[in-house]
């Protein structure tokens, strides 16, 4: 059989028990769906691979011209799988593609046999009416339990409802589903549950330098420091292991990392490598307090990892940890989502976290299991330990419940108005439904309808949504056929909330009455996509005074939005990462993410104004604000920033010596070289189509004068 032959090519002669179980239950029957619930590291991914191999290769190991989709929850995971599958399967003639880019893009993916993507991107592709979906015969969904996620679950649910209606095989993979029977029934899938792991995972609690395993064994950890958790970490490192310490917040992760210093327990060569990683971080893509603290921690063998780091910094930390240079990462539970890393001990420092108005609440069992499941990776560690640190001895009962309890049930969140309206418009715009009857028929096939037999609530919500769409001009009014207008189609393609589109159109209807920069940033800061908002200062009287001076009617949302917009105004007026962190409590990684979102909302606002016929008066203003948001620069630098090879720092340098325009640069090429160096100057001048003699500059070097 082709699957076995390909596995043998990879040196796999024997399958693991869960993989064998799925195969024996008919995985290679191309019309049979599966929900596979087995522990982390037990071989879930290979089950998905066996399924798509069966569809994509014929008995001669040649491509069948069918397609498969592999859905993952994170872009980082998509990139990891893309690189892995490209290396493994391109030799068979399979073309491996990845689609994780912006949402306003159809992308030509026709030539690819296997496409790795996220549920949001796939939903966006479907809205752009891709013509290759009919060629897909197999879809693998990794971490399918995220269908119950409050923010993202609705998108995965709608995508799965669409896929269920097609003639293809669905393979759902997860380690943690509390109600797998319900999910399997809805998918019309064979449920496979197994508890086998290739590497033993020992569960334990830790209190006062003693590890108490759930099998009643104990281990006393050598006391080296006053802090017991430091001793647990040192014990791990002395046994040639590494560990993840899961904390309840970014602040706690940083604070915990600062407590540890492993240098005295490391070889001098290891310390030397840590210094190299530290220098790499200091020279990364941002400056400020966060990266300085991180670099200092790394010199001691420890790192922290959270959303406040930039993507580049997170990758540096992950690589150093994978290579066992960094021994410990203090992190938030987001690191539990799938990345393959060595981990002898997964240590849960905090079992509770702040939950808005609800105060401190226990972290869900599902999340605890995801965290401890990181420990004991095949080929990386001989065993794994999942350990909860007790604050006091009496906490042991709660800790054992979290370690040994069943994961929570997952529930559909699609009936939420904000979730549903976005997907209703998408279904209409992509012609998946054409009438109200077809829309209700589709919704009756969702996981929500399966779980809640009373369909009245969702019907009520849909009626409200359709009325709002008609009033906003998103669908044609008084029509039996549900048909989008040009505006409604564009909102769907932009993949923004219809509520956000209404907010933008209403907010920008009187754009001429206000400063463009202030008003566009204020309006867009109030959209759904820009949440969560920033924490307000205790005293907001200055913000209220500014808004009144600008002529706005005050309300609490507007006050929050105005403070939020100040973050982006600071950025485009050349505030540093450190200044922004100080004034808005926003770390570089969060800032980059929010800038990405704001750039998308600026683009969306421009498109909405274009469709409504009001863009021509503001084309230059939009063009300028897009450049400024991209580079974080003042308006006076825009012309320079539009030159290829010149960024924020170089533009400021040139402007301050009098090179303010393209013409200034063309007239003074040697002054340009004096400021930016010969190599960069050559590239800039080539872009501007200016001839430039390096030897002449070499002779004139040192004779340059400032242009004032």
CSV table of C-alpha atoms in Angstrom, one decimal, residues 35-230:
chain,number,residue,atom,x,y,z
A,35,UNK,CA,-11.9,12.6,15.2
A,36,UNK,CA,-8.7,11.5,16.9
A,37,UNK,CA,-8.2,12.4,20.6
A,38,UNK,CA,-4.7,11.2,21.8
A,39,UNK,CA,-2.0,12.8,24.0
A,40,UNK,CA,0.4,15.4,22.8
A,41,UNK,CA,3.6,13.8,21.3
A,42,UNK,CA,1.8,10.5,20.6
A,43,UNK,CA,1.8,11.0,16.8
A,44,UNK,CA,-1.3,13.0,15.8
A,45,UNK,CA,0.4,14.8,12.9
A,46,UNK,CA,1.5,11.5,11.3
A,47,UNK,CA,-2.1,10.4,11.3
A,48,UNK,CA,-3.0,13.5,9.3
A,49,UNK,CA,-0.1,12.8,7.0
A,50,UNK,CA,-1.2,9.2,6.4
A,51,UNK,CA,-4.6,10.5,5.4
A,52,UNK,CA,-3.4,13.1,2.9
A,53,UNK,CA,-0.8,10.8,1.5
A,54,UNK,CA,-3.6,8.4,0.7
A,55,UNK,CA,-5.4,11.1,-1.3
A,56,UNK,CA,-2.4,12.9,-2.9
A,57,UNK,CA,-0.3,10.0,-4.2
A,58,UNK,CA,-1.2,7.0,-6.4
A,59,UNK,CA,0.2,3.5,-6.1
A,60,UNK,CA,3.2,4.6,-8.2
A,61,UNK,CA,4.0,7.4,-5.7
A,62,UNK,CA,2.9,10.0,-8.3
A,63,UNK,CA,0.6,13.0,-7.6
A,64,UNK,CA,-3.1,12.3,-8.2
A,65,UNK,CA,-3.9,16.0,-8.9
A,66,UNK,CA,-6.2,16.0,-5.9
A,67,UNK,CA,-5.6,18.6,-3.1
A,68,UNK,CA,-5.5,18.5,0.7
A,69,UNK,CA,-5.7,21.2,3.3
A,70,UNK,CA,-3.9,21.2,6.6
A,71,UNK,CA,-5.4,23.7,9.0
A,72,UNK,CA,-3.4,24.9,12.1
A,73,UNK,CA,-4.3,27.5,14.7
A,74,UNK,CA,-1.2,29.7,14.4
A,75,UNK,CA,0.9,31.3,11.6
A,76,UNK,CA,4.0,30.1,13.4
A,77,UNK,CA,2.8,26.6,13.3
A,78,UNK,CA,1.8,26.9,9.7
A,79,UNK,CA,5.3,28.0,8.8
A,80,UNK,CA,6.8,25.1,10.8
A,81,UNK,CA,4.5,22.5,9.1
A,82,UNK,CA,5.2,24.0,5.7
A,83,UNK,CA,8.9,23.6,6.1
A,84,UNK,CA,8.5,20.1,7.5
A,85,UNK,CA,6.1,18.9,4.7
A,86,UNK,CA,8.1,20.6,2.0
A,87,UNK,CA,11.2,18.7,3.0
A,88,UNK,CA,9.4,15.4,3.3
A,89,UNK,CA,7.0,15.4,0.3
A,90,UNK,CA,8.4,17.5,-2.5
A,91,UNK,CA,10.6,14.5,-3.6
A,92,UNK,CA,7.3,12.8,-4.6
A,93,UNK,CA,6.4,15.6,-7.0
A,94,UNK,CA,3.9,17.1,-4.5
A,95,UNK,CA,3.8,20.9,-4.4
A,96,UNK,CA,3.4,22.3,-0.9
A,97,UNK,CA,1.9,25.7,-0.4
A,98,UNK,CA,1.3,28.0,2.5
A,99,UNK,CA,-1.4,30.7,2.8
A,100,UNK,CA,-1.2,32.9,5.9
A,101,UNK,CA,-1.0,36.4,4.3
A,102,UNK,CA,-3.5,39.3,4.4
A,103,UNK,CA,-7.2,38.6,4.0
A,104,UNK,CA,-7.9,40.7,0.9
A,105,UNK,CA,-6.2,38.3,-1.4
A,106,UNK,CA,-7.6,35.4,-3.4
A,107,UNK,CA,-4.1,34.0,-4.1
A,108,UNK,CA,-3.4,31.6,-6.9
A,109,UNK,CA,-3.1,28.3,-5.0
A,110,UNK,CA,-4.2,26.1,-7.9
A,111,UNK,CA,-0.8,24.6,-8.5
A,112,UNK,CA,-0.4,23.3,-5.0
A,113,UNK,CA,-1.3,19.8,-3.9
A,114,UNK,CA,-1.1,20.4,-0.1
A,115,UNK,CA,-2.0,23.8,1.4
A,116,UNK,CA,-1.2,24.7,5.0
A,117,UNK,CA,-3.3,27.5,6.4
A,118,UNK,CA,-5.3,28.8,9.3
A,119,UNK,CA,-9.1,28.6,9.7
A,120,UNK,CA,-9.4,32.4,9.3
A,121,UNK,CA,-7.3,32.5,6.1
A,122,UNK,CA,-9.3,29.6,4.6
A,123,UNK,CA,-12.5,31.3,5.4
A,124,UNK,CA,-11.2,34.5,3.7
A,125,UNK,CA,-10.2,32.4,0.6
A,126,UNK,CA,-13.6,30.9,0.4
A,127,UNK,CA,-15.1,34.5,0.5
A,128,UNK,CA,-13.0,35.3,-2.6
A,129,UNK,CA,-14.7,32.4,-4.4
A,130,UNK,CA,-11.6,30.2,-4.9
A,131,UNK,CA,-12.1,27.8,-7.8
A,132,UNK,CA,-10.0,24.9,-6.5
A,133,UNK,CA,-12.1,23.9,-3.4
A,134,UNK,CA,-13.8,21.2,-5.5
A,135,UNK,CA,-10.5,19.5,-6.1
A,136,UNK,CA,-9.9,19.1,-2.3
A,137,UNK,CA,-10.5,15.6,-1.1
A,138,UNK,CA,-8.9,15.6,2.4
A,139,UNK,CA,-8.8,18.2,5.1
A,140,UNK,CA,-6.8,17.8,8.4
A,141,UNK,CA,-7.7,20.1,11.3
A,142,UNK,CA,-5.0,20.3,14.0
A,143,UNK,CA,-6.1,21.4,17.5
A,144,UNK,CA,-9.8,21.0,16.5
A,145,UNK,CA,-10.9,21.7,20.1
A,146,UNK,CA,-10.4,25.4,19.3
A,147,UNK,CA,-13.9,25.2,17.8
A,148,UNK,CA,-14.9,26.1,21.4
A,149,UNK,CA,-12.6,29.1,21.6
A,150,UNK,CA,-14.5,32.3,22.5
A,151,UNK,CA,-12.8,34.5,19.9
A,152,UNK,CA,-11.9,32.2,17.1
A,153,UNK,CA,-14.1,29.2,17.4
A,154,UNK,CA,-17.0,30.6,15.3
A,155,UNK,CA,-14.7,30.8,12.2
A,156,UNK,CA,-13.5,27.2,12.5
A,157,UNK,CA,-17.1,26.1,13.1
A,158,UNK,CA,-18.4,27.9,9.9
A,159,UNK,CA,-15.4,26.6,7.8
A,160,UNK,CA,-16.1,23.0,9.1
A,161,UNK,CA,-19.8,23.4,8.3
A,162,UNK,CA,-18.9,24.4,4.7
A,163,UNK,CA,-16.4,21.5,4.4
A,164,UNK,CA,-18.9,19.0,5.8
A,165,UNK,CA,-21.2,19.7,2.8
A,166,UNK,CA,-18.5,18.8,0.3
A,167,UNK,CA,-17.3,15.4,-0.9
A,168,UNK,CA,-14.1,15.1,1.1
A,169,UNK,CA,-12.6,13.4,4.1
A,170,UNK,CA,-12.3,15.3,7.4
A,171,UNK,CA,-9.6,14.4,10.0
A,172,UNK,CA,-9.8,16.2,13.3
A,173,UNK,CA,-6.9,16.0,15.7
A,174,UNK,CA,-6.8,17.1,19.4
A,175,UNK,CA,-5.3,16.1,22.8
A,176,UNK,CA,-7.9,17.8,24.8
A,177,UNK,CA,-11.7,17.5,24.1
A,178,UNK,CA,-14.0,17.1,27.1
A,179,UNK,CA,-17.0,16.0,25.0
A,180,UNK,CA,-15.5,14.2,22.0
A,181,UNK,CA,-18.6,12.2,21.4
A,182,UNK,CA,-20.6,15.3,20.6
A,183,UNK,CA,-18.0,16.7,18.3
A,184,UNK,CA,-17.5,13.3,16.5
A,185,UNK,CA,-21.3,12.9,16.0
A,186,UNK,CA,-21.6,16.4,14.5
A,187,UNK,CA,-18.7,15.7,12.1
A,188,UNK,CA,-20.2,12.3,11.2
A,189,UNK,CA,-16.7,11.0,12.2
A,190,UNK,CA,-15.3,7.8,13.8
A,191,UNK,CA,-14.1,8.7,17.3
A,192,UNK,CA,-10.7,7.3,18.3
A,193,UNK,CA,-9.5,7.9,21.8
A,194,UNK,CA,-6.2,6.6,23.2
A,195,UNK,CA,-4.1,7.5,26.2
A,196,UNK,CA,-0.8,6.0,25.0
A,197,UNK,CA,2.3,8.2,25.0
A,198,UNK,CA,5.8,7.3,23.6
A,199,UNK,CA,7.5,9.1,26.4
A,200,UNK,CA,6.3,8.7,30.0
A,201,UNK,CA,4.7,11.8,31.5
A,202,UNK,CA,4.9,11.9,35.3
A,203,UNK,CA,2.5,14.2,37.0
A,204,UNK,CA,3.4,15.8,40.3
A,205,UNK,CA,3.0,18.7,42.8
A,206,UNK,CA,6.0,20.5,44.3
A,207,UNK,CA,6.1,22.0,47.8
A,208,UNK,CA,9.0,23.0,50.0
A,209,UNK,CA,11.7,21.3,47.8
A,210,UNK,CA,9.8,18.0,47.5
A,211,UNK,CA,8.3,16.6,44.3
A,212,UNK,CA,5.2,14.5,45.1
A,213,UNK,CA,4.3,12.3,42.1
A,214,UNK,CA,0.7,11.2,41.6
A,215,UNK,CA,1.8,7.6,41.8
A,216,UNK,CA,2.8,8.3,45.5
A,217,UNK,CA,6.5,8.5,44.8
A,218,UNK,CA,8.6,11.4,46.2
A,219,UNK,CA,11.8,13.1,45.3
A,220,UNK,CA,13.6,15.6,47.5
A,221,UNK,CA,15.3,18.3,45.5
A,222,UNK,CA,18.7,19.5,46.7
A,223,UNK,CA,18.5,22.8,48.5
A,224,UNK,CA,20.9,25.3,46.8
A,225,UNK,CA,19.0,28.5,47.0
A,226,UNK,CA,16.4,29.9,49.3
A,227,UNK,CA,13.7,29.9,46.6
A,228,UNK,CA,12.4,26.2,46.1
A,229,UNK,CA,11.4,26.9,42.5
A,230,UNK,CA,15.0,27.9,41.8
